[in-house]
Amino acid sequence: MADYKYIINKYKFIPGGLIEAYHAIQREYSYIPEDAVLAASKAFDIPYAKAYGVATFYSYFKVGKRGKNVIRICESAPCHVAGAADIVAALEKELNIKMGETTADGKFTLEFTECVGQCQATPVITINSKPYGDLSPDKIPAILAEY
Amino acid sequence: MAEEMRIVLRNLGKIDPLKLDEYIAAGGYKSLEKARSMDRKELIEEVKKSGLRGRGGAGFNCGMKWSFSYGIDSDQKYVICNADEGEPGTYKDRTIMENDPQSVLEGMAICGYAIGANKGYIYCRGEYPYVVEILNKAIAQAKDKGVLGDFDIEVRMGAGAYVCGEESALIESIEGNRGEPRFKPPFPPVKGLWQKPTIVNNVETFANIPVILEKGADWYAGIGASNYPGTKVVTLTGDVNNRTFFEVPTNTTIREVIYEFGGGIKGGKGFKAVQIGGTSGCFIPEANLDTSIDFDSMGKIGAALGSGAVFVMDESRNIVDVVERISKFFEHESCGKCTPCREGTKRMHEIMGRLNNGKGTANDVALLSKLGKVMSKACLCGLGQAAPAPVLTTIEHFKADYDAKLV
Ligand SMILES: Cc1cc2nc3c(=O)[nH]c(=O)nc-3n(C[C@H](O)[C@H](O)[C@H](O)COP(=O)(O)O)c2cc1C
Ligand code: SF4
Ligand code: FES
């Protein structure tokens, strides 16, 4: 796994590269380590408060640990009427955690998201950004088995 | 029978989107060549004359916008393609970029030449990493072959903030900041990215440009509704048989979109409502279905075309429940910069929740109307201004659903 310091250095000379750096860190870690925010503030020469403010403004970023695989369930209106709540229930049951939590083995985290732009196939979830559409509760176990 | 007309999706299924040679064989990059042989002012006049209006929601005349940046002397100017596509129910820009990325690049390069910019950015939402990959490959191929000349394009990724679709918030985000909208004026064509003149256009807007140059402004101006000519890519969601996208002339009616292209309501149920333009759009009742989808006609019925998302609800749907969900979206997505939106979206969600749980009173509905009116005038950006639209239009057209839930 690439060290976040190494990643940050790759982006620090790109104008406005902070957000790209956070994306790159998250691709490696699945989250942004607290220390990486401090390191970014130094590398980009901006106040810590600003580096932290950017990292926490965007819902795609998570400062602090989460599971290896991030499952996001779309709850925007088209997915809502298509039965997103049933998918939430099926995932919570299958993984034995609640929304927002991470499994004990650190393998999965469950999060809500707004529309991910795959609304031709509602309801939709993404796992590490890969979309799965036209879901029904019975399809969940097979999808989780891929990870 | 209304028919599809493909302008921005002209290459869909006909070329391999990752093979530049196939795009070129289909006539690609001839329009950029033509543009570069034209006088810049003349080029902008041609785009203006086509009547093309922005497809990102605000419907501003594209050539007119370009002329603002053109008219400014500056050592540096920028072209930004808005591929943030955060409006729930919308997947048209993804469809365009997945199937024909080069036409977007060509449109951007034409804009670059017109206004005198040599650098472009595509701001693509973070939820589409697979699209970012396609764009990066397309850009690399275009650079390799030299078709873009000295025009450089870079892709930047959003990170899950709906407000970053608003052009000045988007600019803040490219600069590496929190995506909070700026006070206007100055508008981006005058002072945008790093305070330089910047044109921000939507993906679909740019994809129209090469065809307009190829076939001429008069040809384009003659398609669809005269005050908003051309086609619109609409994306259908909800209780319709065909949940898919269509590109239709702008004088197509809502009824045609739902019943002909959408194949009607699923399961033979009755129609209840349609929300057009995404989650910030207005709810439209059956009585208005014969309106054509163009920008001005939609405005006349108190609605908006917005992104072109068409979310259909059948008779079994409870409007108050759907609108409560929508009000939560706005509370979540409000950037917090201005008070009417930060506090207003929170209270709106709170009251909607009370109503949906059967604990609200007639006074709550009156409060919602009042709050909504204030927000639509007092909020700093389009997010807060549009947030009350679903609430206000459902109180107007679907009052019975509210009444049924009062204590
Ligand atoms: C909250 C908000 C979100 C927006 N989201 C988008 C978007 O996702 N894509 C887009 O093209 N325009 C979006 N817009 C409109 C842009 O601010 C801008 O008007 C548009 O990109 C201009 O391009 P056009 O003239 O080609 O339509 C949004 C506006 C607001 C207020
Ligand atoms: S209206 Fe809402 S999103 Fe827009 S600036 Fe104000 S708080 Fe931010
Ligand atoms: S509404 Fe769920 S993916 Fe768009």
XYZ file of C-alpha atoms and ligand atoms in Angstrom:
597
model
C 0.000 0.000 0.000
C 1.373 3.392 -0.998
C 2.126 5.691 1.928
C -0.135 8.770 2.049
C 2.906 11.061 2.268
C 4.143 9.705 -1.028
C 0.673 10.192 -2.571
C 0.343 13.769 -1.306
C 3.735 14.684 -2.727
C 2.595 13.587 -6.162
C -0.203 16.149 -6.107
C 1.208 19.076 -4.200
C 2.383 21.023 -7.227
C -0.913 20.699 -9.090
C -3.005 23.852 -8.703
C -6.002 22.942 -6.570
C -4.652 19.399 -6.272
C -5.789 18.845 -2.667
C -9.042 17.156 -3.631
C -7.281 14.944 -6.178
C -4.794 13.988 -3.453
C -7.617 13.025 -1.093
C -9.183 10.895 -3.841
C -5.873 9.123 -4.394
C -5.423 8.485 -0.669
C -8.926 7.114 -0.411
C -8.384 4.794 -3.362
C -5.553 3.220 -1.343
C -7.033 3.267 2.167
C -10.813 3.452 1.491
C -10.755 6.429 3.909
C -8.517 9.395 4.782
C -6.357 8.811 7.874
C -6.455 11.744 10.350
C -2.692 12.159 10.023
C -2.968 12.442 6.260
C -5.039 15.623 6.663
C -2.262 17.168 8.745
C 0.350 16.036 6.233
C -1.726 17.533 3.409
C -2.036 20.868 5.185
C 1.767 21.016 5.450
C 2.445 19.874 1.892
C -0.093 22.275 0.380
C 0.951 24.999 2.807
C -2.574 25.734 4.027
C -3.965 25.927 7.575
C -4.907 22.582 9.142
C -8.456 23.888 9.594
C -8.722 24.413 5.863
C -7.371 20.979 4.931
C -9.803 19.466 7.422
C -12.640 21.659 6.196
C -12.169 20.451 2.631
C -11.889 16.782 3.638
C -15.124 16.930 5.622
C -17.145 19.072 3.193
C -17.401 16.319 0.609
C -19.568 13.318 1.440
C -17.420 11.012 -0.674
C -14.517 11.505 1.718
C -14.354 10.026 5.179
C -11.758 11.178 7.669
C -11.026 8.283 10.016
C -11.349 4.580 9.585
C -13.942 2.657 7.646
C -14.162 -0.830 6.210
C -12.214 -2.177 3.268
C -15.317 -2.259 1.083
C -17.697 0.668 1.255
C -21.299 -0.121 0.381
C -23.409 2.928 -0.397
C -27.161 2.745 -0.731
C -28.887 5.394 -2.810
C -31.835 6.936 -1.009
C -32.746 9.632 -3.537
C -36.416 9.815 -4.524
C -36.372 7.411 -7.525
C -34.547 4.762 -5.482
C -36.712 5.545 -2.460
C -39.964 4.727 -4.278
C -38.348 1.667 -5.877
C -37.797 0.120 -2.450
C -34.417 1.301 -1.157
C -35.646 0.661 2.406
C -35.961 -3.082 1.676
C -32.382 -3.149 0.405
C -31.197 -1.373 3.548
C -32.970 -3.979 5.680
C -31.486 -6.863 3.682
C -27.947 -5.481 3.935
C -28.262 -4.775 7.650
C -29.521 -8.303 8.228
C -26.913 -9.995 6.045
C -23.983 -8.080 7.554
C -25.465 -7.866 11.027
C -24.660 -4.151 11.358
C -26.668 -0.932 11.116
C -26.314 1.821 8.532
C -23.174 3.848 9.199
C -21.416 0.925 10.883
C -18.518 -1.336 9.916
C -18.446 -5.122 10.298
C -16.255 -6.469 13.114
C -13.796 -7.950 10.612
C -13.399 -4.538 8.964
C -14.569 -5.891 5.639
C -17.714 -3.825 4.981
C -19.069 -0.386 5.849
C -22.681 0.607 5.167
C -23.438 4.204 4.171
C -26.291 6.151 2.655
C -25.683 8.155 -0.479
C -27.730 10.394 -2.716
C -28.237 9.558 -6.411
C -25.267 7.881 -8.077
C -26.597 8.427 -11.604
C -27.727 4.873 -12.335
C -31.433 5.604 -11.957
C -32.449 3.531 -15.002
C -32.001 0.573 -12.636
C -33.462 1.628 -9.282
C -32.922 0.659 -6.520
C -29.152 0.993 -6.699
C -26.173 0.383 -4.433
C -22.491 0.849 -5.111
C -19.628 -1.139 -3.662
C -16.361 0.768 -3.897
C -18.120 2.911 -6.546
C -19.109 -0.069 -8.705
C -22.875 0.137 -9.268
C -25.345 -2.706 -8.803
C -28.838 -1.975 -10.048
C -32.354 -3.410 -10.236
C -31.804 -4.861 -6.803
C -34.109 -6.907 -4.685
C -33.319 -8.268 -1.218
C -32.751 -11.800 -2.531
C -29.865 -10.618 -4.737
C -27.835 -9.238 -1.825
C -26.049 -12.400 -0.570
C -24.613 -13.242 -4.000
C -23.338 -9.706 -4.486
C -21.655 -9.641 -1.081
C -20.018 -12.989 -1.865
C -18.032 -11.265 -4.628
C -16.026 -9.428 -1.957
C -46.136 8.975 -33.069
C -43.400 11.184 -31.682
C -39.955 10.177 -32.805
C -36.489 10.261 -31.355
C -33.952 12.554 -32.962
C -30.313 12.021 -32.221
C -27.957 14.963 -32.326
C -25.808 14.691 -29.216
C -26.222 10.916 -29.255
C -25.638 10.674 -33.014
C -22.731 8.261 -32.573
C -24.358 6.080 -29.946
C -23.923 2.433 -30.863
C -22.270 3.414 -34.138
C -18.709 3.972 -33.016
C -16.456 2.515 -30.345
C -16.200 5.404 -27.867
C -12.618 4.448 -27.102
C -11.470 4.513 -30.707
C -10.641 8.027 -31.851
C -10.245 6.814 -35.428
C -13.861 5.734 -35.530
C -14.965 9.158 -34.292
C -12.871 10.789 -36.993
C -14.214 8.418 -39.657
C -17.736 9.466 -38.617
C -16.839 13.091 -39.396
C -15.357 13.934 -36.005
C -13.004 16.920 -35.586
C -14.049 18.389 -38.958
C -16.067 20.998 -37.051
C -13.073 22.025 -34.962
C -11.088 22.388 -38.147
C -13.873 24.467 -39.651
C -14.142 26.606 -36.495
C -10.441 27.340 -36.593
C -10.728 28.547 -40.151
C -13.394 31.024 -39.087
C -13.068 34.442 -37.562
C -13.670 34.019 -33.806
C -16.356 36.631 -33.664
C -18.136 35.095 -36.609
C -17.940 31.688 -34.921
C -19.579 33.016 -31.761
C -22.277 34.691 -33.875
C -22.993 31.334 -35.509
C -23.432 29.615 -32.134
C -25.603 32.484 -30.945
C -27.740 32.292 -34.064
C -28.365 28.574 -33.617
C -30.347 29.506 -30.513
C -28.602 26.799 -28.466
C -29.371 27.348 -24.784
C -27.516 25.703 -21.922
C -28.594 22.156 -21.150
C -27.420 22.275 -17.520
C -30.625 23.834 -16.255
C -30.451 27.614 -16.485
C -31.105 27.763 -20.236
C -28.794 30.678 -21.014
C -27.932 31.371 -24.668
C -24.630 29.618 -25.236
C -23.108 31.924 -27.858
C -24.087 34.944 -25.780
C -22.234 33.516 -22.766
C -19.145 32.880 -24.889
C -19.211 36.470 -26.147
C -18.780 37.757 -22.569
C -15.439 35.977 -22.173
C -14.415 36.713 -25.737
C -14.765 40.421 -25.088
C -12.295 40.454 -22.202
C -8.544 40.890 -22.566
C -6.787 38.410 -20.325
C -3.507 36.506 -20.273
C -5.407 33.341 -19.425
C -8.955 32.050 -19.927
C -10.539 28.702 -19.160
C -13.218 26.380 -20.493
C -14.968 24.117 -17.992
C -17.250 21.243 -18.830
C -19.777 20.691 -16.066
C -20.077 16.914 -15.686
C -21.145 16.990 -12.056
C -24.604 15.602 -12.849
C -25.782 15.442 -9.257
C -29.476 16.010 -9.837
C -31.247 12.813 -8.704
C -32.891 10.986 -11.588
C -30.426 12.330 -14.145
C -27.986 10.153 -16.097
C -27.827 11.869 -19.468
C -24.337 13.331 -19.181
C -22.988 9.929 -18.168
C -24.694 8.407 -21.211
C -23.162 11.014 -23.508
C -19.653 10.692 -22.050
C -19.742 6.893 -22.005
C -20.818 6.678 -25.620
C -19.130 9.614 -27.307
C -16.473 11.349 -25.195
C -14.726 12.873 -28.214
C -17.716 14.993 -29.181
C -17.541 16.661 -25.749
C -13.802 17.289 -26.142
C -14.364 18.714 -29.624
C -17.097 21.044 -28.348
C -14.799 22.275 -25.578
C -11.937 22.883 -28.001
C -14.238 24.896 -30.276
C -15.244 27.016 -27.279
C -11.566 27.402 -26.363
C -10.752 28.743 -29.811
C -13.782 31.054 -29.774
C -12.988 32.768 -26.493
C -9.195 32.462 -26.643
C -8.586 29.799 -23.980
C -5.955 27.086 -24.234
C -6.918 25.151 -21.131
C -10.034 23.175 -20.330
C -11.220 21.205 -17.330
C -13.889 18.548 -17.139
C -15.347 18.438 -13.631
C -16.773 14.937 -13.396
C -18.655 13.750 -10.340
C -16.794 11.407 -7.997
C -19.533 8.805 -8.352
C -18.406 8.201 -11.950
C -14.808 6.918 -11.680
C -15.462 4.656 -14.679
C -16.401 7.724 -16.739
C -13.251 9.522 -15.604
C -11.299 6.582 -17.004
C -13.044 6.848 -20.366
C -12.443 10.610 -20.490
C -8.769 10.257 -19.639
C -8.299 7.645 -22.358
C -10.143 9.818 -24.877
C -8.027 12.848 -23.985
C -4.797 10.838 -24.268
C -5.806 9.600 -27.726
C -6.762 13.087 -28.881
C -3.436 14.484 -27.643
C -1.479 11.662 -29.272
C -3.070 12.349 -32.592
C -2.737 16.098 -32.162
C -6.383 16.815 -33.035
C -6.822 19.242 -30.147
C -3.892 21.381 -31.263
C -2.669 23.525 -28.386
C -5.869 23.083 -26.372
C -5.215 21.096 -23.200
C -7.910 19.270 -21.226
C -7.660 17.907 -17.699
C -10.244 15.909 -15.750
C -10.988 16.811 -12.148
C -13.184 14.751 -9.876
C -15.971 15.933 -7.632
C -16.456 14.219 -4.318
C -20.128 13.820 -3.613
C -21.396 17.360 -3.124
C -24.509 18.239 -5.136
C -23.904 21.969 -4.732
C -20.670 21.645 -6.748
C -22.836 21.464 -9.879
C -23.475 25.180 -9.315
C -20.856 26.804 -11.487
C -19.122 29.023 -8.941
C -19.058 26.232 -6.343
C -17.624 23.976 -9.026
C -14.878 26.516 -9.647
C -14.092 26.664 -5.920
C -13.839 22.879 -5.945
C -11.390 22.799 -8.863
C -9.326 25.332 -6.943
C -9.141 22.759 -4.132
C -11.557 24.452 -1.734
C -14.853 23.630 -0.079
C -17.500 23.854 -2.790
C -19.358 26.931 -1.613
C -21.008 29.200 -4.218
C -19.551 32.668 -4.678
C -21.351 35.966 -4.445
C -22.279 37.255 -7.899
C -21.454 39.379 -9.788
C -18.804 38.976 -11.052
C -20.020 35.972 -13.026
C -17.573 33.276 -14.203
C -17.344 34.475 -17.839
C -15.777 37.625 -16.388
C -14.014 36.290 -13.276
C -14.066 32.531 -12.830
C -11.378 29.951 -12.233
C -8.427 31.597 -10.476
C -10.213 34.896 -11.185
C -9.783 34.454 -14.945
C -12.584 34.587 -17.550
C -14.158 31.130 -17.569
C -16.923 29.526 -19.594
C -18.801 26.794 -17.783
C -21.105 24.712 -19.978
C -22.866 21.433 -19.473
C -21.762 18.180 -21.158
C -24.848 18.094 -23.371
C -24.338 21.726 -24.397
C -20.795 21.010 -25.578
C -21.845 17.833 -27.394
C -24.242 19.928 -29.516
C -21.526 22.306 -30.749
C -19.753 20.140 -33.367
C -23.083 19.319 -35.049
C -24.179 22.947 -35.089
C -20.987 23.886 -36.913
C -21.279 20.971 -39.285
C -24.903 21.512 -40.293
C -25.259 25.222 -39.641
C -27.053 27.494 -37.199
C -30.187 27.754 -39.339
C -30.615 23.994 -39.480
C -30.346 23.772 -35.692
C -32.624 26.731 -35.029
C -35.348 25.004 -37.049
C -35.525 21.927 -34.810
C -38.029 21.637 -31.957
C -39.413 24.661 -30.120
C -38.297 27.948 -31.680
C -37.338 29.621 -28.388
C -35.351 26.621 -27.138
C -34.363 24.796 -30.306
C -32.683 21.459 -30.747
C -33.155 18.266 -28.831
C -33.074 17.311 -25.183
C -31.865 14.081 -23.704
C -34.451 13.030 -21.138
C -33.937 10.315 -18.551
C -36.993 8.424 -17.352
C -37.269 7.022 -13.841
C -39.989 5.863 -11.489
C -43.193 4.074 -12.426
C -42.842 3.907 -16.217
C -42.394 0.828 -18.348
C -39.229 2.061 -20.069
C -36.807 3.439 -17.524
C -34.281 4.642 -20.035
C -33.049 7.725 -21.895
C -34.318 9.303 -25.101
C -33.197 12.243 -27.187
C -36.232 14.131 -28.429
C -36.930 17.453 -30.180
C -37.776 20.120 -27.611
C -41.364 20.504 -28.822
C -42.186 16.994 -27.627
C -44.864 17.038 -24.927
C -44.598 15.622 -21.420
C -47.415 13.227 -22.288
C -45.474 11.908 -25.287
C -42.384 11.450 -23.135
C -44.277 9.428 -20.546
C -46.719 7.462 -22.685
C -44.897 7.004 -25.993
C -41.228 6.952 -25.073
C -41.779 5.793 -21.515
C -44.331 3.198 -22.590
C -46.864 4.437 -20.041
C -47.338 3.665 -16.374
C -46.026 0.357 -15.086
C -48.475 -2.383 -14.190
C -51.367 -0.643 -15.941
C -51.831 1.722 -12.991
C -53.076 5.299 -13.194
C -50.862 8.374 -13.401
C -50.462 10.554 -10.344
C -47.629 13.024 -10.808
C -44.420 13.674 -12.668
C -41.457 15.622 -11.380
C -39.312 17.086 -14.121
C -35.815 18.495 -13.803
C -34.605 16.285 -10.995
C -35.217 16.514 -7.293
C -35.253 20.330 -7.347
C -37.970 20.218 -10.000
C -41.663 20.982 -9.734
C -44.383 18.360 -9.455
C -46.730 18.404 -12.436
C -50.320 17.113 -12.400
C -52.164 15.312 -15.191
C -53.832 18.546 -16.356
C -50.493 19.937 -17.585
C -49.178 16.897 -19.461
C -49.776 18.383 -22.890
C -47.119 21.039 -22.316
C -44.039 20.795 -24.505
C -40.812 20.226 -22.625
C -38.937 23.282 -23.867
C -37.639 25.741 -21.302
C -40.177 28.530 -21.849
C -43.270 26.314 -22.118
C -42.328 24.630 -18.854
C -41.885 28.052 -17.283
C -45.416 28.977 -18.322
C -46.922 26.162 -16.244
C -44.764 27.165 -13.279
C -42.333 24.291 -13.820
C -38.794 23.939 -15.165
C -37.066 21.605 -17.589
C -33.875 21.562 -15.513
C -31.638 18.603 -16.273
C -34.344 16.771 -18.207
C -34.933 14.098 -15.580
C -38.496 12.740 -15.724
C -39.593 11.031 -12.510
C -43.036 9.457 -12.835
C -45.234 8.440 -9.909
C -48.270 6.191 -10.188
C -51.542 6.546 -8.296
C -50.317 4.412 -5.396
C -47.524 6.815 -4.426
C -47.883 9.074 -1.465
C -46.711 12.532 -2.409
C -46.026 13.653 1.169
C -43.706 10.687 1.694
C -41.775 11.413 -1.514
C -41.462 15.106 -0.683
C -40.248 14.354 2.838
C -37.440 12.291 1.287
C -36.648 15.153 -1.084
C -36.563 17.684 1.756
C -33.975 15.518 3.509
C -31.832 15.649 0.369
C -31.728 19.434 0.532
C -30.944 19.546 4.225
C -28.043 17.191 3.541
C -26.765 19.030 0.464
C -27.079 22.623 1.692
C -23.532 23.961 1.882
C -24.373 26.115 4.892
C -22.975 29.374 3.564
C -26.207 31.348 3.789
C -28.753 31.292 6.596
C -32.077 31.054 4.712
C -30.942 27.806 3.112
C -28.940 26.298 5.993
C -31.775 26.842 8.484
C -34.620 26.744 5.986
C -33.823 23.307 4.551
C -33.497 21.933 8.084
C -36.862 23.288 9.194
C -38.496 22.269 5.954
C -37.372 18.682 6.469
C -38.479 18.799 10.099
C -41.994 19.981 9.182
C -42.283 17.530 6.277
C -41.305 14.738 8.659
C -43.997 15.794 11.098
C -46.611 15.859 8.339
C -45.542 12.514 6.908
C -45.777 10.919 10.341
C -49.351 12.086 10.721
C -48.438 14.606 13.415
C -48.721 17.800 11.396
C -51.451 20.431 11.373
C -52.895 22.795 8.791
C -50.706 25.450 10.363
C -47.613 23.389 9.424
C -48.676 23.434 5.789
C -49.125 27.203 5.975
C -45.689 27.545 7.566
C -44.153 25.492 4.762
C -45.664 27.787 2.156
C -44.352 30.845 3.911
C -40.895 29.412 4.483
C -40.720 28.210 0.881
C -41.558 31.645 -0.485
C -38.861 33.276 1.632
C -36.242 30.714 0.641
C -36.930 30.979 -3.070
C -36.152 34.704 -2.849
C -33.578 35.001 -0.071
C -31.177 32.104 -0.689
C -27.783 32.864 -2.187
C -27.675 30.185 -4.869
C -29.967 28.041 -6.958
C -29.884 25.176 -4.471
C -31.694 27.031 -1.747
C -33.872 28.899 -4.229
C -35.115 25.685 -5.851
C -35.304 23.550 -2.694
C -38.879 24.662 -1.868
C -40.190 23.969 -5.410
C -41.233 20.341 -4.754
C -42.920 21.392 -1.501
C -44.732 24.427 -2.925
C -45.897 22.698 -6.123
C -47.213 19.650 -4.262
C -49.109 21.846 -1.814
C -50.560 23.559 -4.882
C -51.450 20.476 -6.933
C -51.698 17.604 -4.458
C -53.203 19.259 -1.400
C -55.424 16.227 -0.774
C -52.350 14.118 0.061
C -51.379 16.647 2.728
C -54.909 16.966 4.084
C -55.192 13.197 4.453
C -52.210 13.187 6.818
C -53.210 16.044 9.130
C -53.965 15.289 12.778
C -27.415 23.515 -6.981
C -27.099 23.539 -8.437
C -26.648 22.382 -9.053
C -26.327 22.375 -10.402
N -25.886 21.219 -10.950
C -25.519 21.205 -12.257
C -25.014 20.010 -12.851
O -24.899 18.971 -12.196
N -24.655 20.059 -14.153
C -24.766 21.199 -14.902
O -24.400 21.192 -16.057
N -25.248 22.334 -14.364
C -25.622 22.364 -13.069
N -26.083 23.535 -12.522
C -26.149 24.736 -13.379
C -24.787 25.432 -13.448
O -24.664 26.355 -12.385
C -24.595 26.198 -14.749
O -25.701 26.995 -14.961
C -24.401 25.311 -15.959
O -23.355 24.397 -15.776
C -24.105 26.158 -17.158
O -23.999 25.361 -18.314
P -25.041 25.483 -19.497
O -25.194 26.940 -19.815
O -24.412 24.716 -20.621
O -26.308 24.872 -19.035
C -26.448 23.552 -11.165
C -26.913 24.717 -10.551
C -27.244 24.714 -9.216
C -27.733 25.977 -8.594
S -28.445 28.576 -0.982
Fe -27.746 26.797 0.236
S -26.253 25.779 -1.075
Fe -26.549 27.862 -1.899
S -24.994 29.129 -0.897
Fe -26.808 29.247 0.415
S -26.448 27.572 1.907
Fe -25.086 27.177 0.210
S -31.903 7.881 -7.729
Fe -30.741 6.222 -6.999
S -29.199 6.085 -8.518
Fe -30.270 7.871 -9.111
